[in-house]
Amino acid sequence: MLDLQPGQKVLDVGCGIGGGDFYMAEKYDVHVVGIDLSINMTFFALERAICLKCAVEFEVAECTKKTYPDGTFDVIYSRDTILHIQDKPGLFRSFYKWLRRGGKILISDYYKSAGPASEELAGYIKQRGYDLHDVEAYGQMLRDADFHEVVAEDRTGQFIVILQSWTLLGITHEVGHYCSSTGFGSCLSQDSN
Ligand SMILES: C[S@@+](CC[C@H](N)C(=O)[O-])C[C@H]1O[C@@H](n2cnc3c(N)ncnc32)[C@H](O)[C@@H]1O
């Protein structure tokens, strides 16, 4: 989907402990910069990076306050983090500027169906402090930030299969319940011009 090429520079927004970053750096020989608000997560990521030869760097940073020179990255990636961000349009405008011409962005995140949420779901979203939208709205936000060739799609089915395989492995069952009742994943991919 991202067609990563050796030597490209990737930004992972909300990288957590960096699992996807080590994978991208080792498999595709790209240089990954991971940023995360959490000192603990970043510490684990840094600890994992010790002695590894792949090009990964991590920084504690609030993504809505972070700045990079225009055109710094070939790819911006973010998994399950944008739901924490209230000013998504502002962040997407920053992403557009941070990408080089023709760069790509890939985001996966939770979404909610269009229209009012059930009382149970609304309570959950409020309690977690999430800011969720429907898939179409996510796509439109990216187009409004000037991204082209935006694909915003529901990957709930794929996610459920993954969760079921975890359940079979005895890893979790609670997340599956949540996701099957809310839907998961606007998977967005687009080129900037
Ligand atoms: C659900 S975790 C996902 C972590 C990782 N992307 C993954 O898929 O394993 C969400 C992450 O977003 C980070 N986060 C939340 N708000 C953020 C912000 N404003 N700036 C940077 N990171 C943020 C959290 O600290 C957390 O590590």
mmCIF file of C-alpha atoms and ligand atoms in Angstrom:
data_model
loop_
_atom_site.group_PDB
_atom_site.id
_atom_site.type_symbol
_atom_site.label_atom_id
_atom_site.label_comp_id
_atom_site.label_asym_id
_atom_site.label_seq_id
_atom_site.Cartn_x
_atom_site.Cartn_y
_atom_site.Cartn_z
ATOM 1 C CA MET A 1 0.000 0.000 0.000
ATOM 2 C CA LEU A 2 2.800 2.442 0.894
ATOM 3 C CA ASP A 3 5.336 0.976 -1.530
ATOM 4 C CA LEU A 4 8.159 1.807 0.892
ATOM 5 C CA GLN A 5 11.553 2.208 -0.755
ATOM 6 C CA PRO A 6 14.992 1.914 0.891
ATOM 7 C CA GLY A 7 16.203 5.201 2.287
ATOM 8 C CA GLN A 8 12.793 6.822 2.566
ATOM 9 C CA LYS A 9 11.982 8.802 5.681
ATOM 10 C CA VAL A 10 8.831 7.794 7.591
ATOM 11 C CA LEU A 11 7.114 9.587 10.475
ATOM 12 C CA ASP A 12 5.020 7.440 12.844
ATOM 13 C CA VAL A 13 2.603 9.613 14.803
ATOM 14 C CA GLY A 14 1.694 8.054 18.162
ATOM 15 C CA CYS A 15 4.243 5.276 17.739
ATOM 16 C CA GLY A 16 3.679 3.647 21.140
ATOM 17 C CA ILE A 17 6.481 1.156 21.794
ATOM 18 C CA GLY A 18 7.468 1.277 18.134
ATOM 19 C CA GLY A 19 6.510 -2.193 16.894
ATOM 20 C CA GLY A 20 5.512 -1.012 13.418
ATOM 21 C CA ASP A 21 8.605 1.160 13.204
ATOM 22 C CA PHE A 22 11.068 -1.674 13.789
ATOM 23 C CA TYR A 23 9.140 -3.735 11.259
ATOM 24 C CA MET A 24 9.253 -1.018 8.575
ATOM 25 C CA ALA A 25 12.901 -0.183 9.200
ATOM 26 C CA GLU A 26 14.052 -3.812 9.187
ATOM 27 C CA LYS A 27 11.910 -5.066 6.321
ATOM 28 C CA TYR A 28 12.049 -2.040 3.991
ATOM 29 C CA ASP A 29 15.280 -0.350 5.043
ATOM 30 C CA VAL A 30 13.549 2.973 5.666
ATOM 31 C CA HIS A 31 14.476 5.554 8.301
ATOM 32 C CA VAL A 32 11.646 5.882 10.833
ATOM 33 C CA VAL A 33 11.012 8.713 13.271
ATOM 34 C CA GLY A 34 8.475 7.751 15.933
ATOM 35 C CA ILE A 35 6.847 10.360 18.144
ATOM 36 C CA ASP A 36 4.597 9.736 21.114
ATOM 37 C CA LEU A 37 3.143 11.758 23.936
ATOM 38 C CA SER A 38 3.894 9.056 26.475
ATOM 39 C CA ILE A 39 7.295 9.059 28.144
ATOM 40 C CA ASN A 40 6.802 5.434 29.202
ATOM 41 C CA MET A 41 5.958 4.218 25.690
ATOM 42 C CA THR A 42 8.872 6.141 24.211
ATOM 43 C CA PHE A 43 11.218 4.774 26.847
ATOM 44 C CA PHE A 44 10.235 1.204 25.925
ATOM 45 C CA ALA A 45 10.704 2.007 22.246
ATOM 46 C CA LEU A 46 14.159 3.471 22.898
ATOM 47 C CA GLU A 47 15.085 0.488 25.035
ATOM 48 C CA ARG A 48 14.045 -1.877 22.234
ATOM 49 C CA ALA A 49 16.153 0.114 19.765
ATOM 50 C CA ILE A 50 19.372 -0.425 21.728
ATOM 51 C CA CYS A 51 21.739 -2.703 19.829
ATOM 52 C CA LEU A 52 19.464 -2.903 16.793
ATOM 53 C CA LYS A 53 21.083 -1.847 13.577
ATOM 54 C CA CYS A 54 17.936 -0.504 11.887
ATOM 55 C CA ALA A 55 17.341 3.240 11.451
ATOM 56 C CA VAL A 56 14.754 4.166 14.047
ATOM 57 C CA GLU A 57 14.604 7.170 16.339
ATOM 58 C CA PHE A 58 12.021 8.053 18.934
ATOM 59 C CA GLU A 59 10.997 11.271 20.594
ATOM 60 C CA VAL A 60 8.484 12.280 23.230
ATOM 61 C CA ALA A 61 6.330 14.831 21.453
ATOM 62 C CA GLU A 62 2.756 16.111 21.275
ATOM 63 C CA CYS A 63 1.974 15.735 17.595
ATOM 64 C CA THR A 64 -0.279 18.799 17.421
ATOM 65 C CA LYS A 65 2.540 20.991 18.732
ATOM 66 C CA LYS A 66 5.418 19.390 16.857
ATOM 67 C CA THR A 67 6.841 21.123 13.812
ATOM 68 C CA TYR A 68 9.015 19.865 10.954
ATOM 69 C CA PRO A 69 10.365 21.689 7.934
ATOM 70 C CA ASP A 70 8.160 21.368 4.866
ATOM 71 C CA GLY A 71 8.752 18.234 2.821
ATOM 72 C CA THR A 72 10.647 16.358 5.561
ATOM 73 C CA PHE A 73 8.981 12.945 5.111
ATOM 74 C CA ASP A 74 8.180 10.569 2.278
ATOM 75 C CA VAL A 75 5.518 8.806 4.337
ATOM 76 C CA ILE A 76 3.470 9.628 7.414
ATOM 77 C CA TYR A 77 1.915 6.681 9.229
ATOM 78 C CA SER A 78 -0.325 6.588 12.261
ATOM 79 C CA ARG A 79 -2.100 3.671 13.871
ATOM 80 C CA ASP A 80 -4.930 4.133 16.369
ATOM 81 C CA THR A 81 -3.800 7.542 17.583
ATOM 82 C CA ILE A 82 -5.775 10.160 15.659
ATOM 83 C CA LEU A 83 -8.854 9.294 17.743
ATOM 84 C CA HIS A 84 -7.144 11.191 20.574
ATOM 85 C CA ILE A 85 -6.805 14.363 18.509
ATOM 86 C CA GLN A 86 -9.565 16.981 18.600
ATOM 87 C CA ASP A 87 -8.151 19.288 15.937
ATOM 88 C CA LYS A 88 -7.778 16.699 13.195
ATOM 89 C CA PRO A 89 -8.072 19.244 10.345
ATOM 90 C CA GLY A 90 -5.155 21.215 11.801
ATOM 91 C CA LEU A 91 -3.044 18.079 12.206
ATOM 92 C CA PHE A 92 -3.835 16.904 8.658
ATOM 93 C CA ARG A 93 -2.765 20.305 7.299
ATOM 94 C CA SER A 94 0.541 19.872 9.158
ATOM 95 C CA PHE A 95 0.912 16.356 7.723
ATOM 96 C CA TYR A 96 0.437 17.771 4.241
ATOM 97 C CA LYS A 97 3.194 20.307 4.781
ATOM 98 C CA TRP A 98 5.588 17.817 6.377
ATOM 99 C CA LEU A 99 5.292 15.477 3.392
ATOM 100 C CA ARG A 100 7.395 15.902 0.305
ATOM 101 C CA ARG A 101 5.542 16.367 -2.957
ATOM 102 C CA GLY A 102 4.001 13.030 -3.909
ATOM 103 C CA GLY A 103 4.405 11.691 -0.363
ATOM 104 C CA LYS A 104 1.900 9.286 1.167
ATOM 105 C CA ILE A 105 -0.009 8.994 4.391
ATOM 106 C CA LEU A 106 -1.562 5.901 5.940
ATOM 107 C CA ILE A 107 -3.805 6.144 8.970
ATOM 108 C CA SER A 108 -5.783 3.462 10.739
ATOM 109 C CA ASP A 109 -8.170 4.465 13.436
ATOM 110 C CA TYR A 110 -11.485 3.753 15.071
ATOM 111 C CA TYR A 111 -14.528 5.385 13.574
ATOM 112 C CA LYS A 112 -18.192 5.554 14.429
ATOM 113 C CA SER A 113 -21.169 5.183 12.137
ATOM 114 C CA ALA A 114 -22.804 8.342 10.804
ATOM 115 C CA GLY A 115 -25.569 9.755 13.009
ATOM 116 C CA PRO A 116 -25.952 9.739 16.769
ATOM 117 C CA ALA A 117 -24.148 6.992 18.679
ATOM 118 C CA SER A 118 -26.057 4.644 20.977
ATOM 119 C CA GLU A 119 -26.147 5.733 24.604
ATOM 120 C CA GLU A 120 -23.683 2.982 25.502
ATOM 121 C CA LEU A 121 -21.226 3.913 22.774
ATOM 122 C CA ALA A 122 -21.586 7.656 23.428
ATOM 123 C CA GLY A 123 -20.778 7.005 27.097
ATOM 124 C CA TYR A 124 -17.748 4.931 26.145
ATOM 125 C CA ILE A 125 -16.418 7.562 23.722
ATOM 126 C CA LYS A 126 -16.891 10.295 26.316
ATOM 127 C CA GLN A 127 -15.269 8.292 29.082
ATOM 128 C CA ARG A 128 -12.246 7.560 26.868
ATOM 129 C CA GLY A 129 -12.051 11.154 25.621
ATOM 130 C CA TYR A 130 -12.075 9.988 21.983
ATOM 131 C CA ASP A 131 -13.025 12.188 19.056
ATOM 132 C CA LEU A 132 -14.622 9.837 16.504
ATOM 133 C CA HIS A 133 -16.187 10.518 13.123
ATOM 134 C CA ASP A 134 -17.617 8.413 10.350
ATOM 135 C CA VAL A 135 -15.440 7.106 7.534
ATOM 136 C CA GLU A 136 -16.736 9.621 4.985
ATOM 137 C CA ALA A 137 -16.003 12.524 7.325
ATOM 138 C CA TYR A 138 -12.406 11.317 7.765
ATOM 139 C CA GLY A 139 -11.958 11.164 4.018
ATOM 140 C CA GLN A 140 -13.383 14.638 3.598
ATOM 141 C CA MET A 141 -11.104 16.061 6.290
ATOM 142 C CA LEU A 142 -8.115 14.784 4.312
ATOM 143 C CA ARG A 143 -9.419 16.187 1.040
ATOM 144 C CA ASP A 144 -9.994 19.512 2.805
ATOM 145 C CA ALA A 145 -6.327 19.425 3.829
ATOM 146 C CA ASP A 146 -5.500 19.181 0.096
ATOM 147 C CA PHE A 147 -4.691 15.472 -0.084
ATOM 148 C CA HIS A 148 -5.465 13.784 -3.384
ATOM 149 C CA GLU A 149 -6.467 10.205 -4.210
ATOM 150 C CA VAL A 150 -7.930 9.728 -0.744
ATOM 151 C CA VAL A 151 -9.223 6.259 0.063
ATOM 152 C CA ALA A 152 -11.251 6.089 3.268
ATOM 153 C CA GLU A 153 -12.550 2.619 3.945
ATOM 154 C CA ASP A 154 -14.099 0.461 6.605
ATOM 155 C CA ARG A 155 -11.753 -2.370 7.586
ATOM 156 C CA THR A 156 -13.963 -3.735 10.363
ATOM 157 C CA GLY A 157 -14.151 -7.192 8.811
ATOM 158 C CA GLN A 158 -10.390 -7.498 8.580
ATOM 159 C CA PHE A 159 -9.969 -6.284 12.150
ATOM 160 C CA ILE A 160 -12.530 -8.746 13.490
ATOM 161 C CA VAL A 161 -10.685 -11.625 11.842
ATOM 162 C CA ILE A 162 -7.458 -10.463 13.512
ATOM 163 C CA LEU A 163 -9.173 -10.158 16.885
ATOM 164 C CA GLN A 164 -10.709 -13.594 16.503
ATOM 165 C CA SER A 165 -7.292 -15.061 15.839
ATOM 166 C CA TRP A 166 -6.046 -13.369 19.019
ATOM 167 C CA THR A 167 -9.032 -14.789 20.887
ATOM 168 C CA LEU A 168 -8.148 -18.242 19.628
ATOM 169 C CA LEU A 169 -4.667 -17.654 20.937
ATOM 170 C CA GLY A 170 -6.200 -16.621 24.273
ATOM 171 C CA ILE A 171 -4.871 -13.052 24.065
ATOM 172 C CA THR A 172 -8.082 -11.076 24.431
ATOM 173 C CA HIS A 173 -11.809 -11.158 24.043
ATOM 174 C CA GLU A 174 -12.932 -7.822 25.432
ATOM 175 C CA VAL A 175 -11.559 -5.700 22.613
ATOM 176 C CA GLY A 176 -13.417 -7.858 20.119
ATOM 177 C CA HIS A 177 -16.691 -7.065 21.808
ATOM 178 C CA TYR A 178 -16.028 -3.345 21.684
ATOM 179 C CA CYS A 179 -14.988 -3.383 18.075
ATOM 180 C CA SER A 180 -17.813 -5.524 16.864
ATOM 181 C CA SER A 181 -20.264 -3.070 18.395
ATOM 182 C CA THR A 182 -18.602 0.080 17.081
ATOM 183 C CA GLY A 183 -16.803 -0.808 13.909
ATOM 184 C CA PHE A 184 -13.138 -0.295 13.312
ATOM 185 C CA GLY A 185 -10.750 1.310 11.095
ATOM 186 C CA SER A 186 -10.842 4.011 8.561
ATOM 187 C CA CYS A 187 -7.820 3.072 6.566
ATOM 188 C CA LEU A 188 -6.787 6.115 4.666
ATOM 189 C CA SER A 189 -4.223 6.350 1.990
ATOM 190 C CA GLN A 190 -3.568 9.222 -0.313
ATOM 191 C CA ASP A 191 -0.952 10.996 -2.255
ATOM 192 C CA SER A 192 -0.189 14.624 -1.657
ATOM 193 C CA ASN A 193 0.435 16.704 -4.736
HETATM 194 C C1 LIG B 1 -3.571 3.058 21.030
HETATM 195 S S1 LIG B 1 -1.921 3.643 21.155
HETATM 196 C C2 LIG B 1 -1.263 3.137 19.568
HETATM 197 C C3 LIG B 1 0.216 2.969 19.613
HETATM 198 C C4 LIG B 1 0.851 2.463 18.312
HETATM 199 N N1 LIG B 1 0.553 3.324 17.194
HETATM 200 C C5 LIG B 1 0.389 1.062 18.012
HETATM 201 O O1 LIG B 1 -0.356 0.873 17.055
HETATM 202 O O2 LIG B 1 0.752 0.143 18.764
HETATM 203 C C6 LIG B 1 -2.131 5.404 20.938
HETATM 204 C C7 LIG B 1 -0.835 6.152 21.161
HETATM 205 O O3 LIG B 1 -1.017 7.518 20.807
HETATM 206 C C8 LIG B 1 -0.278 8.309 21.708
HETATM 207 N N2 LIG B 1 -0.830 9.680 21.648
HETATM 208 C C9 LIG B 1 -2.058 10.092 22.037
HETATM 209 N N3 LIG B 1 -2.201 11.401 21.814
HETATM 210 C C10 LIG B 1 -1.047 11.834 21.261
HETATM 211 C C11 LIG B 1 -0.567 13.100 20.840
HETATM 212 N N4 LIG B 1 -1.347 14.188 20.923
HETATM 213 N N5 LIG B 1 0.689 13.198 20.328
HETATM 214 C C12 LIG B 1 1.478 12.095 20.248
HETATM 215 N N6 LIG B 1 1.080 10.859 20.649
HETATM 216 C C13 LIG B 1 -0.155 10.732 21.151
HETATM 217 C C14 LIG B 1 -0.459 7.614 23.038
HETATM 218 O O4 LIG B 1 0.538 7.978 23.980
HETATM 219 C C15 LIG B 1 -0.376 6.143 22.616
HETATM 220 O O5 LIG B 1 0.935 5.639 22.688
#
